[in-house]
Amino acid sequence: MSSLFTAEGLAGLLFLFIVAVTLIGGIIATNSVRLPRAVSGLAMCLIGVAGLYYFLNSPFLAAMEMLIYVGAVCVTIVFAIMLADPGAEKRSGRQTALSGVLSFGVAGILVWGLVLLATSTMWPAVPVKVNDGSVTAIGHALLTTYSMVFELISVVLLLAIIGALVLARIGRDKA
Amino acid sequence: MNLFNLHNSLESYLVVAALLFGLGIYGLLNRRTLIGLLISSELLLSGASLNFMAFSRFLAPDPTTGQIFTLFIMGIAAAEAAIALSIIIAVYRNYQSIDTEDVAELQG
């Protein structure tokens, strides 16, 4: 057992903390009755995921996660909650308790299978890396190997903007 | 198994990603409002992205591949959230509710 008070030990402690933040945020996001609280849980969970990306040698992706998910998607969801004003989630359905148990069972079986698969597989040895995965390497790959996908996703985003504007106008007065 | 060396093993990331995916499935089946469903689907997508990132860090010869996949997943998720939220607002304008049980005109 390595000592806690080395750089490695502190990094391991930080990793456990980040994993706890991610999972607690996910539990808040899926279980809270009030939607603003669920969005806060989602933001907490995504901040944890950004920390995990940092541990996976990708500070660029961690920054993008903070910008796009925590900064843009969560704020957009908060705006939609303000516009739609749902209040507390209604719990009047007849089989809510049963549906909770059933969905927990389905998710539990799925997680059990995935964890079993992840821990029992013999993963191949670490291959020789062809580059260091830095931001420079990502930029080169985006504009050479993946340039077609890069162009296509900009078209997708443009269509999403136009589609969102058109959809949100439906049913509004022409005033 | 050393508790403070978990961040250097592939399996711990895969387990966290599986738990995120399971939370997303649970929320997707259990939630009753459309915005709750959208939040759960974001959890599903981040579980999948975490898997991509872990495999790219530990197993792929080219570590940029998984990062670029995750970037594209983020872009698609942002587009999906924008479209879904505008649909939700249109539904709210027509039904005065975003509860999944109220939006049942085609149920027959």
Tab-separated table of C-alpha atoms in Angstrom:
chain	number	residue	atom	x	y	z
A	1	MET	CA	0.000	0.000	0.000
A	2	SER	CA	1.594	3.213	-1.152
A	3	SER	CA	1.609	6.121	1.236
A	4	LEU	CA	-1.187	8.626	0.986
A	5	PHE	CA	1.195	11.569	1.224
A	6	THR	CA	2.913	11.163	-2.117
A	7	ALA	CA	1.901	12.658	-5.442
A	8	GLU	CA	0.495	9.294	-6.557
A	9	GLY	CA	-1.444	8.807	-3.338
A	10	LEU	CA	-2.976	12.280	-3.507
A	11	ALA	CA	-3.910	11.729	-7.167
A	12	GLY	CA	-5.611	8.474	-6.174
A	13	LEU	CA	-7.531	10.231	-3.392
A	14	LEU	CA	-8.595	12.965	-5.830
A	15	PHE	CA	-9.741	10.276	-8.269
A	16	LEU	CA	-11.951	8.673	-5.615
A	17	PHE	CA	-13.402	12.098	-4.762
A	18	ILE	CA	-14.170	12.822	-8.432
A	19	VAL	CA	-15.816	9.433	-8.885
A	20	ALA	CA	-17.954	10.132	-5.807
A	21	VAL	CA	-18.952	13.567	-7.199
A	22	THR	CA	-19.907	11.984	-10.533
A	23	LEU	CA	-22.035	9.215	-9.059
A	24	ILE	CA	-23.736	11.381	-6.412
A	25	GLY	CA	-24.527	13.964	-9.102
A	26	GLY	CA	-26.005	11.246	-11.290
A	27	ILE	CA	-28.150	9.953	-8.424
A	28	ILE	CA	-29.421	13.485	-7.696
A	29	ALA	CA	-30.133	14.026	-11.400
A	30	THR	CA	-32.245	10.895	-11.721
A	31	ASN	CA	-33.998	10.809	-8.345
A	32	SER	CA	-34.917	14.342	-7.327
A	33	VAL	CA	-38.556	15.297	-7.718
A	34	ARG	CA	-37.967	18.959	-8.525
A	35	LEU	CA	-36.453	19.595	-11.942
A	36	PRO	CA	-34.101	22.519	-11.051
A	37	ARG	CA	-32.490	20.236	-8.482
A	38	ALA	CA	-32.155	17.512	-11.110
A	39	VAL	CA	-30.384	19.954	-13.441
A	40	SER	CA	-27.995	20.915	-10.635
A	41	GLY	CA	-27.291	17.223	-10.104
A	42	LEU	CA	-26.621	16.846	-13.822
A	43	ALA	CA	-24.168	19.777	-13.713
A	44	MET	CA	-22.390	18.211	-10.712
A	45	CYS	CA	-22.178	14.861	-12.500
A	46	LEU	CA	-20.783	16.469	-15.666
A	47	ILE	CA	-18.174	18.398	-13.671
A	48	GLY	CA	-17.124	15.016	-12.265
A	49	VAL	CA	-16.936	13.565	-15.777
A	50	ALA	CA	-14.725	16.508	-16.797
A	51	GLY	CA	-12.421	15.616	-13.902
A	52	LEU	CA	-12.305	12.016	-15.125
A	53	TYR	CA	-11.316	13.275	-18.596
A	54	TYR	CA	-8.500	15.190	-16.923
A	55	PHE	CA	-7.325	11.932	-15.358
A	56	LEU	CA	-7.475	10.330	-18.816
A	57	ASN	CA	-4.731	12.674	-20.099
A	58	SER	CA	-7.076	15.010	-21.927
A	59	PRO	CA	-7.332	18.490	-20.406
A	60	PHE	CA	-8.718	19.778	-23.725
A	61	LEU	CA	-11.734	17.466	-23.534
A	62	ALA	CA	-12.195	18.398	-19.864
A	63	ALA	CA	-12.399	22.072	-20.829
A	64	MET	CA	-14.801	21.276	-23.679
A	65	GLU	CA	-16.992	19.250	-21.307
A	66	MET	CA	-17.185	22.206	-18.917
A	67	LEU	CA	-17.917	24.664	-21.750
A	68	ILE	CA	-20.438	22.657	-23.761
A	69	TYR	CA	-22.234	20.525	-21.170
A	70	VAL	CA	-22.040	22.491	-17.928
A	71	GLY	CA	-21.950	25.887	-19.602
A	72	ALA	CA	-24.373	25.460	-22.498
A	73	VAL	CA	-26.590	22.371	-22.199
A	74	CYS	CA	-27.399	22.757	-18.494
A	75	VAL	CA	-28.153	26.458	-18.874
A	76	THR	CA	-30.403	25.723	-21.860
A	77	ILE	CA	-32.296	23.123	-19.814
A	78	VAL	CA	-32.722	25.694	-17.020
A	79	PHE	CA	-34.164	28.155	-19.564
A	80	ALA	CA	-36.589	25.496	-20.804
A	81	ILE	CA	-37.681	24.808	-17.213
A	82	MET	CA	-38.310	28.509	-16.706
A	83	LEU	CA	-40.365	28.701	-19.922
A	84	ALA	CA	-42.358	25.535	-19.304
A	85	ASP	CA	-42.731	25.919	-15.496
A	86	PRO	CA	-43.400	22.283	-14.642
A	87	GLY	CA	-43.383	22.590	-10.841
A	88	ALA	CA	-42.983	19.354	-8.933
A	89	GLU	CA	-43.237	16.088	-10.767
A	90	LYS	CA	-46.656	14.565	-10.382
A	91	ARG	CA	-46.689	11.240	-8.573
A	92	SER	CA	-50.299	10.317	-9.190
A	93	GLY	CA	-49.856	7.343	-11.511
A	94	ARG	CA	-51.135	4.014	-10.306
A	95	GLN	CA	-47.955	1.956	-10.743
A	96	THR	CA	-45.261	4.452	-9.713
A	97	ALA	CA	-43.788	2.247	-6.981
A	98	LEU	CA	-43.837	-0.804	-9.227
A	99	SER	CA	-42.309	1.122	-12.143
A	100	GLY	CA	-39.539	2.417	-9.881
A	101	VAL	CA	-38.659	-1.100	-8.747
A	102	LEU	CA	-38.854	-2.435	-12.307
A	103	SER	CA	-36.656	0.288	-13.810
A	104	PHE	CA	-34.160	-0.142	-10.971
A	105	GLY	CA	-34.111	-3.859	-11.717
A	106	VAL	CA	-33.539	-3.361	-15.439
A	107	ALA	CA	-30.759	-0.820	-14.836
A	108	GLY	CA	-29.214	-3.050	-12.157
A	109	ILE	CA	-29.100	-6.078	-14.465
A	110	LEU	CA	-27.532	-3.932	-17.196
A	111	VAL	CA	-24.872	-2.486	-14.861
A	112	TRP	CA	-24.133	-5.935	-13.417
A	113	GLY	CA	-23.583	-7.352	-16.909
A	114	LEU	CA	-21.414	-4.447	-18.039
A	115	VAL	CA	-19.269	-4.528	-14.883
A	116	LEU	CA	-18.866	-8.285	-15.153
A	117	LEU	CA	-17.842	-7.905	-18.789
A	118	ALA	CA	-15.374	-5.104	-17.999
A	119	THR	CA	-13.692	-6.902	-15.118
A	120	SER	CA	-13.560	-10.422	-16.555
A	121	THR	CA	-12.255	-9.596	-20.034
A	122	MET	CA	-8.534	-10.034	-20.612
A	123	TRP	CA	-7.699	-6.691	-22.206
A	124	PRO	CA	-4.749	-6.775	-24.618
A	125	ALA	CA	-1.467	-5.214	-23.603
A	126	VAL	CA	-0.952	-1.490	-24.091
A	127	PRO	CA	0.234	-0.942	-27.678
A	128	VAL	CA	2.872	1.490	-28.828
A	129	LYS	CA	1.349	4.945	-29.109
A	130	VAL	CA	1.771	6.627	-32.494
A	131	ASN	CA	1.399	10.131	-31.010
A	132	ASP	CA	0.949	11.760	-27.627
A	133	GLY	CA	-2.741	12.669	-27.915
A	134	SER	CA	-2.078	16.362	-27.336
A	135	VAL	CA	-4.188	19.237	-28.628
A	136	THR	CA	-1.832	19.577	-31.608
A	137	ALA	CA	-2.356	15.925	-32.519
A	138	ILE	CA	-6.125	16.302	-32.166
A	139	GLY	CA	-6.069	19.319	-34.470
A	140	HIS	CA	-4.013	17.520	-37.099
A	141	ALA	CA	-6.324	14.496	-37.003
A	142	LEU	CA	-9.460	16.673	-37.196
A	143	LEU	CA	-8.287	18.493	-40.290
A	144	THR	CA	-6.777	15.487	-42.091
A	145	THR	CA	-8.261	12.080	-41.199
A	146	TYR	CA	-11.617	13.323	-39.914
A	147	SER	CA	-12.090	16.411	-42.098
A	148	MET	CA	-15.248	15.029	-43.778
A	149	VAL	CA	-16.885	14.311	-40.408
A	150	PHE	CA	-15.791	17.730	-39.197
A	151	GLU	CA	-17.604	19.393	-42.121
A	152	LEU	CA	-20.677	17.191	-41.707
A	153	ILE	CA	-21.083	17.987	-38.018
A	154	SER	CA	-21.099	21.700	-38.805
A	155	VAL	CA	-23.990	21.066	-41.232
A	156	VAL	CA	-25.766	19.049	-38.507
A	157	LEU	CA	-25.351	21.892	-36.021
A	158	LEU	CA	-26.660	24.442	-38.548
A	159	LEU	CA	-29.720	22.272	-39.232
A	160	ALA	CA	-30.249	21.871	-35.485
A	161	ILE	CA	-30.258	25.652	-35.017
A	162	ILE	CA	-32.762	26.176	-37.853
A	163	GLY	CA	-34.901	23.259	-36.680
A	164	ALA	CA	-34.993	24.496	-33.099
A	165	LEU	CA	-36.056	27.966	-34.245
A	166	VAL	CA	-38.812	26.570	-36.499
A	167	LEU	CA	-40.100	24.120	-33.872
A	168	ALA	CA	-40.187	26.682	-31.089
A	169	ARG	CA	-42.259	29.015	-33.301
A	170	ILE	CA	-45.091	26.504	-33.816
A	171	GLY	CA	-48.292	27.643	-32.178
A	172	ARG	CA	-47.058	31.137	-31.449
A	173	ASP	CA	-49.157	34.126	-32.451
A	174	LYS	CA	-48.071	36.144	-35.439
A	175	ALA	CA	-48.021	39.332	-33.355
B	1	MET	CA	-5.830	-4.122	-5.351
B	2	ASN	CA	-4.636	-0.757	-4.164
B	3	LEU	CA	-7.401	1.745	-3.520
B	4	PHE	CA	-5.203	4.715	-4.359
B	5	ASN	CA	-3.999	3.325	-7.686
B	6	LEU	CA	-7.415	2.922	-9.285
B	7	HIS	CA	-6.924	5.853	-11.649
B	8	ASN	CA	-4.303	3.889	-13.582
B	9	SER	CA	-6.505	0.934	-14.460
B	10	LEU	CA	-8.933	0.663	-17.341
B	11	GLU	CA	-11.483	-1.288	-15.338
B	12	SER	CA	-12.259	1.468	-12.837
B	13	TYR	CA	-13.197	3.867	-15.654
B	14	LEU	CA	-15.319	1.175	-17.300
B	15	VAL	CA	-17.149	0.528	-14.020
B	16	VAL	CA	-17.858	4.242	-13.525
B	17	ALA	CA	-19.087	4.492	-17.127
B	18	ALA	CA	-21.341	1.445	-16.606
B	19	LEU	CA	-22.796	3.031	-13.457
B	20	LEU	CA	-23.489	6.291	-15.330
B	21	PHE	CA	-25.144	4.321	-18.141
B	22	GLY	CA	-27.266	2.413	-15.625
B	23	LEU	CA	-28.345	5.646	-13.908
B	24	GLY	CA	-29.352	7.017	-17.313
B	25	ILE	CA	-31.414	3.906	-18.140
B	26	TYR	CA	-33.041	4.021	-14.698
B	27	GLY	CA	-33.976	7.683	-15.126
B	28	LEU	CA	-35.187	7.136	-18.681
B	29	LEU	CA	-37.577	4.395	-17.509
B	30	ASN	CA	-38.651	6.037	-14.266
B	31	ARG	CA	-39.042	9.729	-15.102
B	32	ARG	CA	-42.420	11.264	-15.795
B	33	THR	CA	-41.504	14.613	-17.345
B	34	LEU	CA	-39.948	15.243	-20.742
B	35	ILE	CA	-37.122	17.358	-19.287
B	36	GLY	CA	-36.317	14.549	-16.846
B	37	LEU	CA	-36.008	12.181	-19.796
B	38	LEU	CA	-33.637	14.622	-21.525
B	39	ILE	CA	-31.451	14.846	-18.389
B	40	SER	CA	-31.272	11.049	-18.213
B	41	SER	CA	-30.275	10.808	-21.859
B	42	GLU	CA	-27.405	13.226	-21.179
B	43	LEU	CA	-26.216	10.796	-18.488
B	44	LEU	CA	-26.365	7.927	-21.004
B	45	LEU	CA	-24.276	9.902	-23.502
B	46	SER	CA	-21.633	10.812	-20.929
B	47	GLY	CA	-21.333	7.157	-19.921
B	48	ALA	CA	-20.676	6.234	-23.545
B	49	SER	CA	-18.165	9.094	-23.970
B	50	LEU	CA	-16.302	8.012	-20.855
B	51	ASN	CA	-15.965	4.526	-22.334
B	52	PHE	CA	-14.531	5.968	-25.545
B	53	MET	CA	-12.050	8.098	-23.620
B	54	ALA	CA	-10.919	5.210	-21.395
B	55	PHE	CA	-10.328	2.853	-24.327
B	56	SER	CA	-8.488	5.566	-26.221
B	57	ARG	CA	-6.237	6.273	-23.228
B	58	PHE	CA	-5.418	2.653	-22.375
B	59	LEU	CA	-5.853	0.457	-25.447
B	60	ALA	CA	-5.810	2.438	-28.698
B	61	PRO	CA	-2.542	2.954	-30.585
B	62	ASP	CA	-3.738	6.423	-31.646
B	63	PRO	CA	-4.937	8.286	-28.535
B	64	THR	CA	-6.614	11.051	-30.566
B	65	THR	CA	-9.330	8.763	-31.975
B	66	GLY	CA	-11.371	8.466	-28.799
B	67	GLN	CA	-11.000	12.151	-28.007
B	68	ILE	CA	-12.319	13.126	-31.441
B	69	PHE	CA	-15.216	10.679	-31.065
B	70	THR	CA	-16.047	12.252	-27.718
B	71	LEU	CA	-15.939	15.728	-29.286
B	72	PHE	CA	-18.409	14.605	-31.954
B	73	ILE	CA	-20.648	13.025	-29.308
B	74	MET	CA	-20.642	16.390	-27.485
B	75	GLY	CA	-21.639	18.208	-30.676
B	76	ILE	CA	-24.448	15.756	-31.438
B	77	ALA	CA	-25.635	15.920	-27.808
B	78	ALA	CA	-25.770	19.713	-27.934
B	79	ALA	CA	-27.826	19.572	-31.166
B	80	GLU	CA	-30.089	16.933	-29.630
B	81	ALA	CA	-30.647	19.010	-26.504
B	82	ALA	CA	-31.538	22.106	-28.553
B	83	ILE	CA	-34.057	20.210	-30.725
B	84	ALA	CA	-35.542	18.327	-27.764
B	85	LEU	CA	-35.986	21.484	-25.697
B	86	SER	CA	-37.730	23.306	-28.549
B	87	ILE	CA	-40.045	20.302	-28.997
B	88	ILE	CA	-40.722	20.381	-25.239
B	89	ILE	CA	-41.597	24.071	-25.389
B	90	ALA	CA	-43.911	23.465	-28.375
B	91	VAL	CA	-45.580	20.604	-26.459
B	92	TYR	CA	-46.003	22.823	-23.407
B	93	ARG	CA	-47.633	25.503	-25.526
B	94	ASN	CA	-50.171	23.021	-26.912
B	95	TYR	CA	-50.890	20.915	-23.812
B	96	GLN	CA	-49.980	23.255	-20.897
B	97	SER	CA	-48.008	20.325	-19.455
B	98	ILE	CA	-44.766	18.450	-20.017
B	99	ASP	CA	-45.874	15.334	-18.198
B	100	THR	CA	-45.498	12.225	-20.342
B	101	GLU	CA	-48.915	10.903	-19.262
B	102	ASP	CA	-50.743	14.028	-20.439
B	103	VAL	CA	-49.236	13.933	-23.926
B	104	ALA	CA	-51.219	10.881	-25.037
B	105	GLU	CA	-53.357	11.980	-27.967
B	106	LEU	CA	-52.190	9.108	-30.189
B	107	GLN	CA	-52.723	6.479	-27.484
B	108	GLY	CA	-56.062	5.412	-28.956
